[in-house]
mmCIF file with all atom_site columns, C-alpha atoms in Angstrom:
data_model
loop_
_atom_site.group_PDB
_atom_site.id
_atom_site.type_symbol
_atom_site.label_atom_id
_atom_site.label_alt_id
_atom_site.label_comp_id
_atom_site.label_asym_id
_atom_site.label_entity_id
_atom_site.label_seq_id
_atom_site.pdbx_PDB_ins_code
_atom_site.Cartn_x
_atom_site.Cartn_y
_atom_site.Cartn_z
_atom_site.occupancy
_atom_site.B_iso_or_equiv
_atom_site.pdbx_formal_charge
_atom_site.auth_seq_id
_atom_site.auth_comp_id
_atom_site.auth_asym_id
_atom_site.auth_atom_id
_atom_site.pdbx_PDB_model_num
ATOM 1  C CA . UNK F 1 1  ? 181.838 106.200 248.793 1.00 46.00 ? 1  UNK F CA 1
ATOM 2  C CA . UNK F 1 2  ? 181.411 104.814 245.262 1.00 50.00 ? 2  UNK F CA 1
ATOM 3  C CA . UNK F 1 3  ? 184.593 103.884 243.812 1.00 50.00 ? 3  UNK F CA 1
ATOM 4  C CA . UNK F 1 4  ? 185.683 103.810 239.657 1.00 47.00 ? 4  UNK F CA 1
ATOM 5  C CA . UNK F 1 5  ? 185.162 99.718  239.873 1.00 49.00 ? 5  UNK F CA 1
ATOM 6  C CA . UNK F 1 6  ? 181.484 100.010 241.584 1.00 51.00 ? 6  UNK F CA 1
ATOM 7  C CA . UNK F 1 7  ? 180.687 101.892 238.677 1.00 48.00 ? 7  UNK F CA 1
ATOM 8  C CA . UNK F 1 8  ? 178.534 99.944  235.794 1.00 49.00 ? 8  UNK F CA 1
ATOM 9  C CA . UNK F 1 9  ? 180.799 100.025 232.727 1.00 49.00 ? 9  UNK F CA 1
ATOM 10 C CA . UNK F 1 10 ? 183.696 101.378 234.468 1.00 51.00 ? 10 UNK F CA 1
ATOM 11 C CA . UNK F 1 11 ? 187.247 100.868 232.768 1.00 54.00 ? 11 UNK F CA 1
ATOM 12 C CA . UNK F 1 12 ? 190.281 100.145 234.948 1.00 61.00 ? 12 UNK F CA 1
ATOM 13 C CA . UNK F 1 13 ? 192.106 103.392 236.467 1.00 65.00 ? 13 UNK F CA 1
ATOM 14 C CA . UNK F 1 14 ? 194.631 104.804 234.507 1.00 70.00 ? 14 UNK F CA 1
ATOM 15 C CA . UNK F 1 15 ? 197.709 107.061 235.043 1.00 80.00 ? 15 UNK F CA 1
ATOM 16 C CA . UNK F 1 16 ? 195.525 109.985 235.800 1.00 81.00 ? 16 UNK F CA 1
ATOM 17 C CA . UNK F 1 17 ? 193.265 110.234 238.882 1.00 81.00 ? 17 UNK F CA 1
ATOM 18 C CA . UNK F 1 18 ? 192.166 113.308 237.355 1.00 80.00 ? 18 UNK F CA 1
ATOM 19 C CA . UNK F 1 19 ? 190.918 111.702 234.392 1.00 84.00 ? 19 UNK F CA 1
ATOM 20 C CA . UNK F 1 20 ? 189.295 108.936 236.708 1.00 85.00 ? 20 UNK F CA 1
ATOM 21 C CA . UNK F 1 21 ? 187.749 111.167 238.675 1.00 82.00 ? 21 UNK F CA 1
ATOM 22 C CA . UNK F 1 22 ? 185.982 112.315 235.789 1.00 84.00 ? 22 UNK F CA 1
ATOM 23 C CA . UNK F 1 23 ? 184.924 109.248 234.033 1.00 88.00 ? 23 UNK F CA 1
ATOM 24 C CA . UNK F 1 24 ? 183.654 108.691 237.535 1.00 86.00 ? 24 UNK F CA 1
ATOM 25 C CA . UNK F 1 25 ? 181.333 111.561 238.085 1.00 84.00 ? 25 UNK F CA 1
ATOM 26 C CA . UNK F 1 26 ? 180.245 110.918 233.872 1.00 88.00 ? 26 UNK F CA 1
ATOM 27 C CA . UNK F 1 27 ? 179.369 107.597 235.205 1.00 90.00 ? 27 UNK F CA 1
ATOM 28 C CA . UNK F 1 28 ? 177.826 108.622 238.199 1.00 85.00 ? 28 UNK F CA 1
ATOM 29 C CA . UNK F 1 29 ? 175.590 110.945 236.309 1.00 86.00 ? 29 UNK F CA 1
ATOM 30 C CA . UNK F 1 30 ? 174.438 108.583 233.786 1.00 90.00 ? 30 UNK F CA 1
ATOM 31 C CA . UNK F 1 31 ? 173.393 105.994 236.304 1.00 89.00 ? 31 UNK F CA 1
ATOM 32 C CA . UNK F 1 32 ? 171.493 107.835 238.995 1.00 86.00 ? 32 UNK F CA 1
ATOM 33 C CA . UNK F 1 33 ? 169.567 110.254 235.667 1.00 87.00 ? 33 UNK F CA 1
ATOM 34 C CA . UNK F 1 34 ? 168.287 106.802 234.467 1.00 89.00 ? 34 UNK F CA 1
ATOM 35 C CA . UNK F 1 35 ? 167.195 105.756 238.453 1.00 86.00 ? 35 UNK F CA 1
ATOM 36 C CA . UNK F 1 36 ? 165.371 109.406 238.479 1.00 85.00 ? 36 UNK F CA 1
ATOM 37 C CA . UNK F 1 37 ? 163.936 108.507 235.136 1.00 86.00 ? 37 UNK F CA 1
ATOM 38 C CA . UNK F 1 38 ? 162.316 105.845 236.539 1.00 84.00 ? 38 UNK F CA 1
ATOM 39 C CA . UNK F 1 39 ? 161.372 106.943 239.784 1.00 81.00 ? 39 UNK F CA 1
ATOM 40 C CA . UNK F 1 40 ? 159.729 110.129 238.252 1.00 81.00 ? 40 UNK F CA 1
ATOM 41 C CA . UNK F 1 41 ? 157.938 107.803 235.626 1.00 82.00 ? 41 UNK F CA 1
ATOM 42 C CA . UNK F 1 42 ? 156.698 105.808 238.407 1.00 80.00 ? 42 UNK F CA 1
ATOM 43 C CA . UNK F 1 43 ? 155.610 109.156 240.200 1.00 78.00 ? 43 UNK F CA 1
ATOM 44 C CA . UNK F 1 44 ? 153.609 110.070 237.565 1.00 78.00 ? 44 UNK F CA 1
ATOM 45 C CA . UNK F 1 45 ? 151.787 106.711 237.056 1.00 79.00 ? 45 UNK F CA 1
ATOM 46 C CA . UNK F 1 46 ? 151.499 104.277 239.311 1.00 76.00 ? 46 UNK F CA 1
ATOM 47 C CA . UNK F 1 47 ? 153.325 106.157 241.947 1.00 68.00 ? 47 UNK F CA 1
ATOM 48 C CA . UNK F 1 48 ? 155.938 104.876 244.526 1.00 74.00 ? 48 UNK F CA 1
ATOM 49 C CA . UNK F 1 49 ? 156.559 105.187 248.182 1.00 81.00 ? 49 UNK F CA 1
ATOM 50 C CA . UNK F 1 50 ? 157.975 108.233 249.580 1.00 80.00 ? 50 UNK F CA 1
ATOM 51 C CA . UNK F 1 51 ? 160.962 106.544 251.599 1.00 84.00 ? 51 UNK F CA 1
ATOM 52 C CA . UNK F 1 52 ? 161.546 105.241 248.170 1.00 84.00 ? 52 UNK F CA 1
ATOM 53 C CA . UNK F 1 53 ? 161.733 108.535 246.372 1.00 83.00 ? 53 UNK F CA 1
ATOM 54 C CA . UNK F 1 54 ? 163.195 109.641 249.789 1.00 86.00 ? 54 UNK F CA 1
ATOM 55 C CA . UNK F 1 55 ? 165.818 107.036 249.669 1.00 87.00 ? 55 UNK F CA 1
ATOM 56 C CA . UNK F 1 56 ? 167.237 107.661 245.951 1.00 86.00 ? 56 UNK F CA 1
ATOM 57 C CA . UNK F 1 57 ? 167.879 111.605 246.902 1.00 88.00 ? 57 UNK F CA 1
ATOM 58 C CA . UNK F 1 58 ? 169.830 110.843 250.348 1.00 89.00 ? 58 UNK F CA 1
ATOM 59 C CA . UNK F 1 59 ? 172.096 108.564 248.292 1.00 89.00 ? 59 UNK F CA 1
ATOM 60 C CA . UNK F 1 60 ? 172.815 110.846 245.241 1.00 87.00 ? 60 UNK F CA 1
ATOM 61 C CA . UNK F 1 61 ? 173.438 113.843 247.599 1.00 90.00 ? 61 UNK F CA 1
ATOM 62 C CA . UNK F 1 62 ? 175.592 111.742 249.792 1.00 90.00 ? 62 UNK F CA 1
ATOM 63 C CA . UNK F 1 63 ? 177.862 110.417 246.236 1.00 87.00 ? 63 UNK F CA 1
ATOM 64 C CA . UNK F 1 64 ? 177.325 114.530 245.393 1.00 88.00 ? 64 UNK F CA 1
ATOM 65 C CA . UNK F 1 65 ? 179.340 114.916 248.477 1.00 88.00 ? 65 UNK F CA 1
ATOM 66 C CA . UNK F 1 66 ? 181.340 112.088 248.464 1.00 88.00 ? 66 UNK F CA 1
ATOM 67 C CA . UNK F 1 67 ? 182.867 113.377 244.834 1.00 85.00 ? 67 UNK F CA 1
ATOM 68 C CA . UNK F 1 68 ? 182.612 116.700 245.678 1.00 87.00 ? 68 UNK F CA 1
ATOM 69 C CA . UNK F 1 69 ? 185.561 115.783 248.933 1.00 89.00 ? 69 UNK F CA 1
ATOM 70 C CA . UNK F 1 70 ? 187.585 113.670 246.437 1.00 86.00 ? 70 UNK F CA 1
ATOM 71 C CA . UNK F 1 71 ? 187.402 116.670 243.452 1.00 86.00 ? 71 UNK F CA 1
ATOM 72 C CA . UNK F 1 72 ? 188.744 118.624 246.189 1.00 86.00 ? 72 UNK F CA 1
ATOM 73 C CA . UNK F 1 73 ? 191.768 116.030 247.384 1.00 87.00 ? 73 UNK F CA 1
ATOM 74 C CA . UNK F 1 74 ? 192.646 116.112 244.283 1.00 85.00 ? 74 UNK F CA 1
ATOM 75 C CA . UNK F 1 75 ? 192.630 119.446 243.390 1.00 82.00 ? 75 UNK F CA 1
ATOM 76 C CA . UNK F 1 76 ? 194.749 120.348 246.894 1.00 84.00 ? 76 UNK F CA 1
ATOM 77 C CA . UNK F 1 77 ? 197.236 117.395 245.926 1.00 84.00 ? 77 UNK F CA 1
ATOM 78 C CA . UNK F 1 78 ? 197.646 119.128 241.952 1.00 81.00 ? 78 UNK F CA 1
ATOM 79 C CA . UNK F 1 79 ? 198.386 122.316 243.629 1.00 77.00 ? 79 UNK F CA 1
ATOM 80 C CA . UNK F 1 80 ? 200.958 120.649 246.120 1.00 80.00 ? 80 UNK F CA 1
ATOM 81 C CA . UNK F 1 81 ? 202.603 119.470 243.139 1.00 80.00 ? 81 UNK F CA 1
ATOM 82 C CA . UNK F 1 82 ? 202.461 122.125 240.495 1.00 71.00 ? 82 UNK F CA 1
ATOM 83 C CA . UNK F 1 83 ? 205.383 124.025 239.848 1.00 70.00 ? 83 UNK F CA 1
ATOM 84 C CA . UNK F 1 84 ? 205.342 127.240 240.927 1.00 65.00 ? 84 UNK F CA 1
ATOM 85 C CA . UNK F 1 85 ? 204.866 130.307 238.680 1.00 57.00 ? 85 UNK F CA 1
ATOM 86 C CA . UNK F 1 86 ? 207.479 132.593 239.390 1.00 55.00 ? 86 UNK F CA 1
ATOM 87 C CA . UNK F 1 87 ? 206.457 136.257 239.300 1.00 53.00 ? 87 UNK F CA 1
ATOM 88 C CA . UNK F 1 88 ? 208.252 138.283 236.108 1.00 50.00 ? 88 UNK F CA 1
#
């Protein structure tokens, strides 16, 4: 699992794993649109190899995944920690 200082351009964490978590997935995003870019260019030229192509989707679904879990950790940990709304 990718982590925020694997990331190209990544800052250091802050206070906020929420807001980490996001810069994250941004990150995330950016990176593997540009690796499609090319790959798809390269499709529809020269074309590539298919455990290539193959490759590059089993690795962005598995960091899909990967942030998908932590999203959820962290969502389950905010709720643990929320105050409680207290019917009126």
């Amino acid at each position: 699992m990718m982590t925020l200082s694997q990331v190209p351009g990544a800052t250091s964490p802050s206070c906020d794993p929420i807001l980490d978590e996001a810069r994250l997935m941004r990150r995330f995003a950016e990176s593997y649109r540009k690796k499609f870019a090319g790959m798809i260019e390269a499709l529809n030229h020269t074309g590539v190899s298919q455990t290539q192509c193959l490759r590059l989707c089993v690795e962005t679904v598995d960091m899909l995944l990967a942030h998908q879990q932590r999203l959820a950790q962290l969502m389950e940990s905010m709720h643990k920690t929320a105050p409680r709304l207290q019917a009126a």
